[in-house]
């Protein structure tokens, strides 16, 4: 579904070159649940942002469903982003002046859906993340875990090809983190392809494939032991 070849991201700071990513080769298949781990500064967020075309590489090739999207312009990339990617961030990034329902309706408006359909679909999405009882609440009236569940509903609104999450539980207490990860597992079992960045090994162990980054390179890429995963999924 996605294939990155020889991806580099260099930043030029005067005389100094920072190799945030340094020759990444990575293929992602439909239905995968990938955890990306590595020390602070190893390039995790940079890689996630390039995967979600929020950022462009300085070298390398990006194939999305066999189409080379490496050199597309901003407008085309924005279209691809809206159509193919859903994002979840550590800080939830909900619109503070909009209710939970209205937040989930936003991407549906971008996709040009009529209002009655937006309301219906947003309610379905919020039901899926167990937030039907908080439709009219504003973000500041919700707990962190509840805000993240609304953010997940919003990220899924246009049925993204890939859901990308950068430290989605970074601001949550452990029981709420657990709930969010159980929800992501459920969504993956229902077919959503997920890539999550985390520095927390417990959170990372919810994935099925673990990629470790160091100094902008992949130092390991392997399936996560199934027994561990079943434990996670059963919440033990
Ligand atoms: N805009 C920028 N200009 C210059 N250097 C940058 C820029 N963005 C990131 N970097 C550098 O690139 C490297 C990778 O950054 P990145 O944010 O991807 O790390 P990370 O693995 O997500 O770290 P963390 O776990 O702390 O979030 C870091 O050394 C960072 O300082
Ligand atoms: Mg980061």
Short mmCIF file of C-alpha atoms and ligand atoms in Angstrom, two decimals:
data_model
loop_
_atom_site.label_atom_id
_atom_site.label_comp_id
_atom_site.label_asym_id
_atom_site.label_seq_id
_atom_site.Cartn_x
_atom_site.Cartn_y
_atom_site.Cartn_z
CA UNK A 1 0.00 0.00 0.00
CA UNK A 2 2.84 2.37 0.93
CA UNK A 3 6.46 2.03 -0.04
CA UNK A 4 9.25 4.40 1.03
CA UNK A 5 12.64 4.01 -0.63
CA UNK A 6 15.83 5.73 0.45
CA UNK A 7 13.97 8.45 2.33
CA UNK A 8 16.21 11.15 3.84
CA UNK A 9 15.30 14.32 5.63
CA UNK A 10 18.13 16.78 6.06
CA UNK A 11 17.92 20.11 7.85
CA UNK A 12 20.52 22.73 7.08
CA UNK A 13 21.38 24.85 10.10
CA UNK A 14 24.09 27.17 8.80
CA UNK A 15 27.17 24.97 8.35
CA UNK A 16 25.63 22.02 10.14
CA UNK A 17 23.52 19.36 8.43
CA UNK A 18 21.08 17.42 10.61
CA UNK A 19 20.12 14.03 9.22
CA UNK A 20 16.72 13.62 10.84
CA UNK A 21 16.13 10.63 8.54
CA UNK A 22 18.96 8.88 6.82
CA UNK A 23 17.98 6.28 4.20
CA UNK A 24 14.64 4.81 5.29
CA UNK A 25 13.23 1.86 3.32
CA UNK A 26 9.78 0.88 4.55
CA UNK A 27 6.75 -0.91 3.14
CA UNK A 28 3.34 -0.89 4.79
CA UNK A 29 0.58 -3.33 3.86
CA UNK A 30 -3.13 -2.82 4.34
CA UNK A 31 -4.32 -3.99 7.77
CA UNK A 32 -1.00 -3.65 9.57
CA UNK A 33 -0.58 -2.22 13.08
CA UNK A 34 2.95 -0.84 13.33
CA UNK A 35 4.67 0.65 16.37
CA UNK A 36 7.63 2.96 15.80
CA UNK A 37 9.95 3.36 18.76
CA UNK A 38 13.31 4.97 19.40
CA UNK A 39 15.05 7.56 21.56
CA UNK A 40 14.12 11.23 21.55
CA UNK A 41 15.45 12.87 18.40
CA UNK A 42 15.76 9.58 16.49
CA UNK A 43 13.37 10.78 13.76
CA UNK A 44 10.07 9.16 14.76
CA UNK A 45 7.86 12.22 14.30
CA UNK A 46 9.70 13.19 11.13
CA UNK A 47 9.01 9.74 9.67
CA UNK A 48 5.35 9.85 10.70
CA UNK A 49 4.93 13.31 9.18
CA UNK A 50 6.50 12.16 5.92
CA UNK A 51 4.24 9.08 5.89
CA UNK A 52 1.21 11.36 6.28
CA UNK A 53 2.57 13.86 3.72
CA UNK A 54 2.56 16.63 6.33
CA UNK A 55 6.22 16.95 5.42
CA UNK A 56 8.32 16.09 2.35
CA UNK A 57 11.61 14.22 2.23
CA UNK A 58 14.78 15.80 0.88
CA UNK A 59 15.69 12.53 -0.85
CA UNK A 60 13.99 9.26 -1.70
CA UNK A 61 10.75 8.01 -3.22
CA UNK A 62 7.23 7.70 -1.80
CA UNK A 63 4.83 5.29 -3.52
CA UNK A 64 1.19 5.36 -2.39
CA UNK A 65 -0.84 2.55 -3.94
CA UNK A 66 1.85 2.22 -6.62
CA UNK A 67 1.69 5.90 -7.54
CA UNK A 68 4.82 8.00 -7.07
CA UNK A 69 3.71 11.01 -4.99
CA UNK A 70 7.22 12.23 -4.11
CA UNK A 71 7.22 15.33 -6.27
CA UNK A 72 3.59 16.43 -6.19
CA UNK A 73 2.72 20.05 -5.42
CA UNK A 74 1.13 21.37 -2.22
CA UNK A 75 -2.43 21.34 -3.50
CA UNK A 76 -2.26 17.73 -4.66
CA UNK A 77 -0.57 16.69 -1.43
CA UNK A 78 -3.32 18.38 0.60
CA UNK A 79 -5.90 16.44 -1.40
CA UNK A 80 -4.04 13.17 -0.79
CA UNK A 81 -3.71 13.98 2.90
CA UNK A 82 -7.45 14.55 3.29
CA UNK A 83 -8.36 11.50 1.34
CA UNK A 84 -5.86 8.98 2.69
CA UNK A 85 -4.64 9.93 6.17
CA UNK A 86 -6.11 10.39 9.63
CA UNK A 87 -3.95 11.94 12.34
CA UNK A 88 -3.99 11.65 16.12
CA UNK A 89 -1.67 13.74 18.27
CA UNK A 90 -0.54 13.73 21.88
CA UNK A 91 -2.36 17.02 22.51
CA UNK A 92 -5.65 15.89 20.84
CA UNK A 93 -5.80 19.12 18.74
CA UNK A 94 -9.59 19.44 18.89
CA UNK A 95 -11.17 22.77 17.93
CA UNK A 96 -11.91 24.32 21.35
CA UNK A 97 -14.92 26.34 20.17
CA UNK A 98 -16.67 23.32 18.64
CA UNK A 99 -18.62 20.56 20.41
CA UNK A 100 -17.57 16.91 20.18
CA UNK A 101 -20.15 16.36 17.43
CA UNK A 102 -19.07 19.47 15.49
CA UNK A 103 -15.39 18.49 15.74
CA UNK A 104 -16.12 15.16 14.06
CA UNK A 105 -18.23 16.90 11.41
CA UNK A 106 -15.34 19.14 10.26
CA UNK A 107 -13.52 16.66 7.96
CA UNK A 108 -16.89 15.56 6.55
CA UNK A 109 -17.52 19.18 5.56
CA UNK A 110 -14.12 19.30 3.83
CA UNK A 111 -15.17 16.19 1.94
CA UNK A 112 -18.29 18.04 0.75
CA UNK A 113 -20.91 15.90 2.52
CA UNK A 114 -24.35 17.47 3.04
CA UNK A 115 -25.20 18.57 6.57
CA UNK A 116 -27.76 15.88 7.42
CA UNK A 117 -25.30 13.20 6.37
CA UNK A 118 -22.49 14.89 8.37
CA UNK A 119 -24.58 14.76 11.54
CA UNK A 120 -25.58 11.14 11.01
CA UNK A 121 -22.06 9.96 10.23
CA UNK A 122 -20.48 11.97 13.10
CA UNK A 123 -22.96 10.40 15.54
CA UNK A 124 -22.07 6.91 14.24
CA UNK A 125 -18.35 7.62 14.64
CA UNK A 126 -18.81 8.93 18.18
CA UNK A 127 -20.85 5.85 19.02
CA UNK A 128 -18.00 3.68 17.76
CA UNK A 129 -15.63 5.34 20.27
CA UNK A 130 -18.22 5.20 23.10
CA UNK A 131 -18.82 8.92 23.19
CA UNK A 132 -22.54 9.05 22.34
CA UNK A 133 -23.29 10.50 25.79
CA UNK A 134 -21.08 13.57 25.25
CA UNK A 135 -22.09 14.92 21.83
CA UNK A 136 -22.66 18.48 23.00
CA UNK A 137 -19.64 18.76 25.29
CA UNK A 138 -16.84 21.12 24.36
CA UNK A 139 -13.23 19.86 24.58
CA UNK A 140 -12.60 21.67 27.89
CA UNK A 141 -15.60 19.82 29.36
CA UNK A 142 -14.11 16.41 28.50
CA UNK A 143 -11.41 14.29 30.17
CA UNK A 144 -8.15 13.72 28.30
CA UNK A 145 -9.15 10.19 27.33
CA UNK A 146 -12.55 11.40 26.14
CA UNK A 147 -10.93 14.16 24.06
CA UNK A 148 -8.64 11.60 22.47
CA UNK A 149 -11.60 9.37 21.64
CA UNK A 150 -13.29 12.32 19.90
CA UNK A 151 -10.01 13.00 18.05
CA UNK A 152 -9.93 9.35 16.92
CA UNK A 153 -13.53 9.58 15.68
CA UNK A 154 -12.59 12.72 13.77
CA UNK A 155 -9.47 11.08 12.29
CA UNK A 156 -11.61 8.18 11.02
CA UNK A 157 -14.36 10.37 9.54
CA UNK A 158 -13.34 9.98 5.90
CA UNK A 159 -12.26 6.34 6.23
CA UNK A 160 -8.53 6.97 5.91
CA UNK A 161 -6.25 4.49 4.18
CA UNK A 162 -3.88 4.91 7.14
CA UNK A 163 -4.32 6.18 10.70
CA UNK A 164 -1.18 7.87 12.04
CA UNK A 165 -0.72 8.50 15.76
CA UNK A 166 2.17 10.41 17.36
CA UNK A 167 2.36 9.59 21.10
CA UNK A 168 -1.46 9.34 21.32
CA UNK A 169 -1.36 8.41 25.00
CA UNK A 170 1.46 10.78 25.99
CA UNK A 171 -0.82 13.03 28.04
CA UNK A 172 -3.03 10.33 29.52
CA UNK A 173 -3.12 8.48 32.83
CA UNK A 174 -2.38 4.77 32.49
CA UNK A 175 -6.00 3.53 32.67
CA UNK A 176 -7.04 5.98 29.97
CA UNK A 177 -4.00 5.04 27.87
CA UNK A 178 -5.06 1.42 28.13
CA UNK A 179 -8.59 2.28 26.94
CA UNK A 180 -7.28 4.24 23.95
CA UNK A 181 -4.95 1.38 22.98
CA UNK A 182 -7.78 -1.18 23.31
CA UNK A 183 -9.82 1.06 21.01
CA UNK A 184 -7.01 1.23 18.44
CA UNK A 185 -6.69 -2.58 18.58
CA UNK A 186 -10.42 -2.91 17.95
CA UNK A 187 -10.24 -0.52 15.00
CA UNK A 188 -7.28 -2.48 13.59
CA UNK A 189 -9.22 -5.74 13.92
CA UNK A 190 -12.02 -4.07 11.96
CA UNK A 191 -9.56 -3.28 9.18
CA UNK A 192 -7.99 0.11 9.90
CA UNK A 193 -4.26 0.27 9.10
CA UNK A 194 -2.42 2.00 11.96
CA UNK A 195 1.07 3.40 12.56
CA UNK A 196 1.78 4.63 16.08
CA UNK A 197 4.86 6.42 17.42
CA UNK A 198 5.65 5.94 21.09
CA UNK A 199 8.61 5.86 23.45
CA UNK A 200 6.62 3.64 25.88
CA UNK A 201 7.38 -0.10 25.41
CA UNK A 202 4.02 -1.11 26.89
CA UNK A 203 2.14 1.08 24.40
CA UNK A 204 4.43 -0.15 21.62
CA UNK A 205 3.58 -3.76 22.44
CA UNK A 206 -0.02 -3.28 21.27
CA UNK A 207 1.20 -3.24 17.66
CA UNK A 208 1.89 -6.30 15.53
CA UNK A 209 5.13 -5.07 14.03
CA UNK A 210 7.82 -3.06 15.78
CA UNK A 211 10.20 -0.71 13.99
CA UNK A 212 13.08 0.75 15.96
CA UNK A 213 14.74 3.97 14.88
CA UNK A 214 18.09 5.33 15.91
CA UNK A 215 19.82 8.39 14.46
CA UNK A 216 17.36 8.51 11.57
CA UNK A 217 17.84 4.88 10.55
CA UNK A 218 15.80 1.72 11.04
CA UNK A 219 17.86 -0.53 13.32
CA UNK A 220 15.25 -3.29 13.58
CA UNK A 221 11.92 -4.21 12.02
CA UNK A 222 10.19 -7.36 13.27
CA UNK A 223 6.80 -8.85 14.12
CA UNK A 224 5.73 -8.55 17.75
CA UNK A 225 5.33 -11.88 19.49
CA UNK A 226 1.71 -12.98 19.17
CA UNK A 227 1.31 -14.20 22.74
CA UNK A 228 2.25 -10.78 24.05
CA UNK A 229 -0.30 -9.23 21.82
CA UNK A 230 -3.09 -11.50 22.92
CA UNK A 231 -2.28 -10.56 26.51
CA UNK A 232 -2.55 -6.89 25.57
CA UNK A 233 -5.82 -7.40 23.77
CA UNK A 234 -7.36 -9.23 26.68
CA UNK A 235 -6.19 -6.40 28.90
CA UNK A 236 -4.18 -8.62 31.24
N1 LIG B 1 12.53 21.90 11.70
C1 LIG B 1 13.67 21.35 12.12
N2 LIG B 1 14.85 21.97 11.91
C2 LIG B 1 16.01 21.41 12.31
N3 LIG B 1 16.10 20.21 12.92
C3 LIG B 1 14.96 19.54 13.14
C4 LIG B 1 13.69 20.06 12.76
N4 LIG B 1 12.74 19.17 13.11
C5 LIG B 1 13.39 18.14 13.69
N5 LIG B 1 14.71 18.35 13.72
C6 LIG B 1 15.74 17.43 14.27
O1 LIG B 1 15.57 16.18 13.63
C7 LIG B 1 15.75 15.11 14.57
C8 LIG B 1 14.55 14.19 14.57
O2 LIG B 1 13.43 14.88 15.15
P1 LIG B 1 12.06 14.17 15.48
O3 LIG B 1 11.12 15.22 15.94
O4 LIG B 1 11.65 13.35 14.32
O5 LIG B 1 12.47 13.21 16.69
P2 LIG B 1 11.56 12.21 17.56
O6 LIG B 1 12.14 10.87 17.43
O7 LIG B 1 10.13 12.39 17.21
O8 LIG B 1 11.83 12.73 19.05
P3 LIG B 1 10.85 12.82 20.34
O9 LIG B 1 10.75 11.41 20.89
O10 LIG B 1 11.57 13.71 21.27
O11 LIG B 1 9.53 13.37 19.89
C9 LIG B 1 16.05 15.77 15.89
O12 LIG B 1 17.43 15.76 16.10
C10 LIG B 1 15.53 17.18 15.74
O13 LIG B 1 16.29 18.07 16.52
MG1 LIG B 2 8.43 13.15 18.23
#
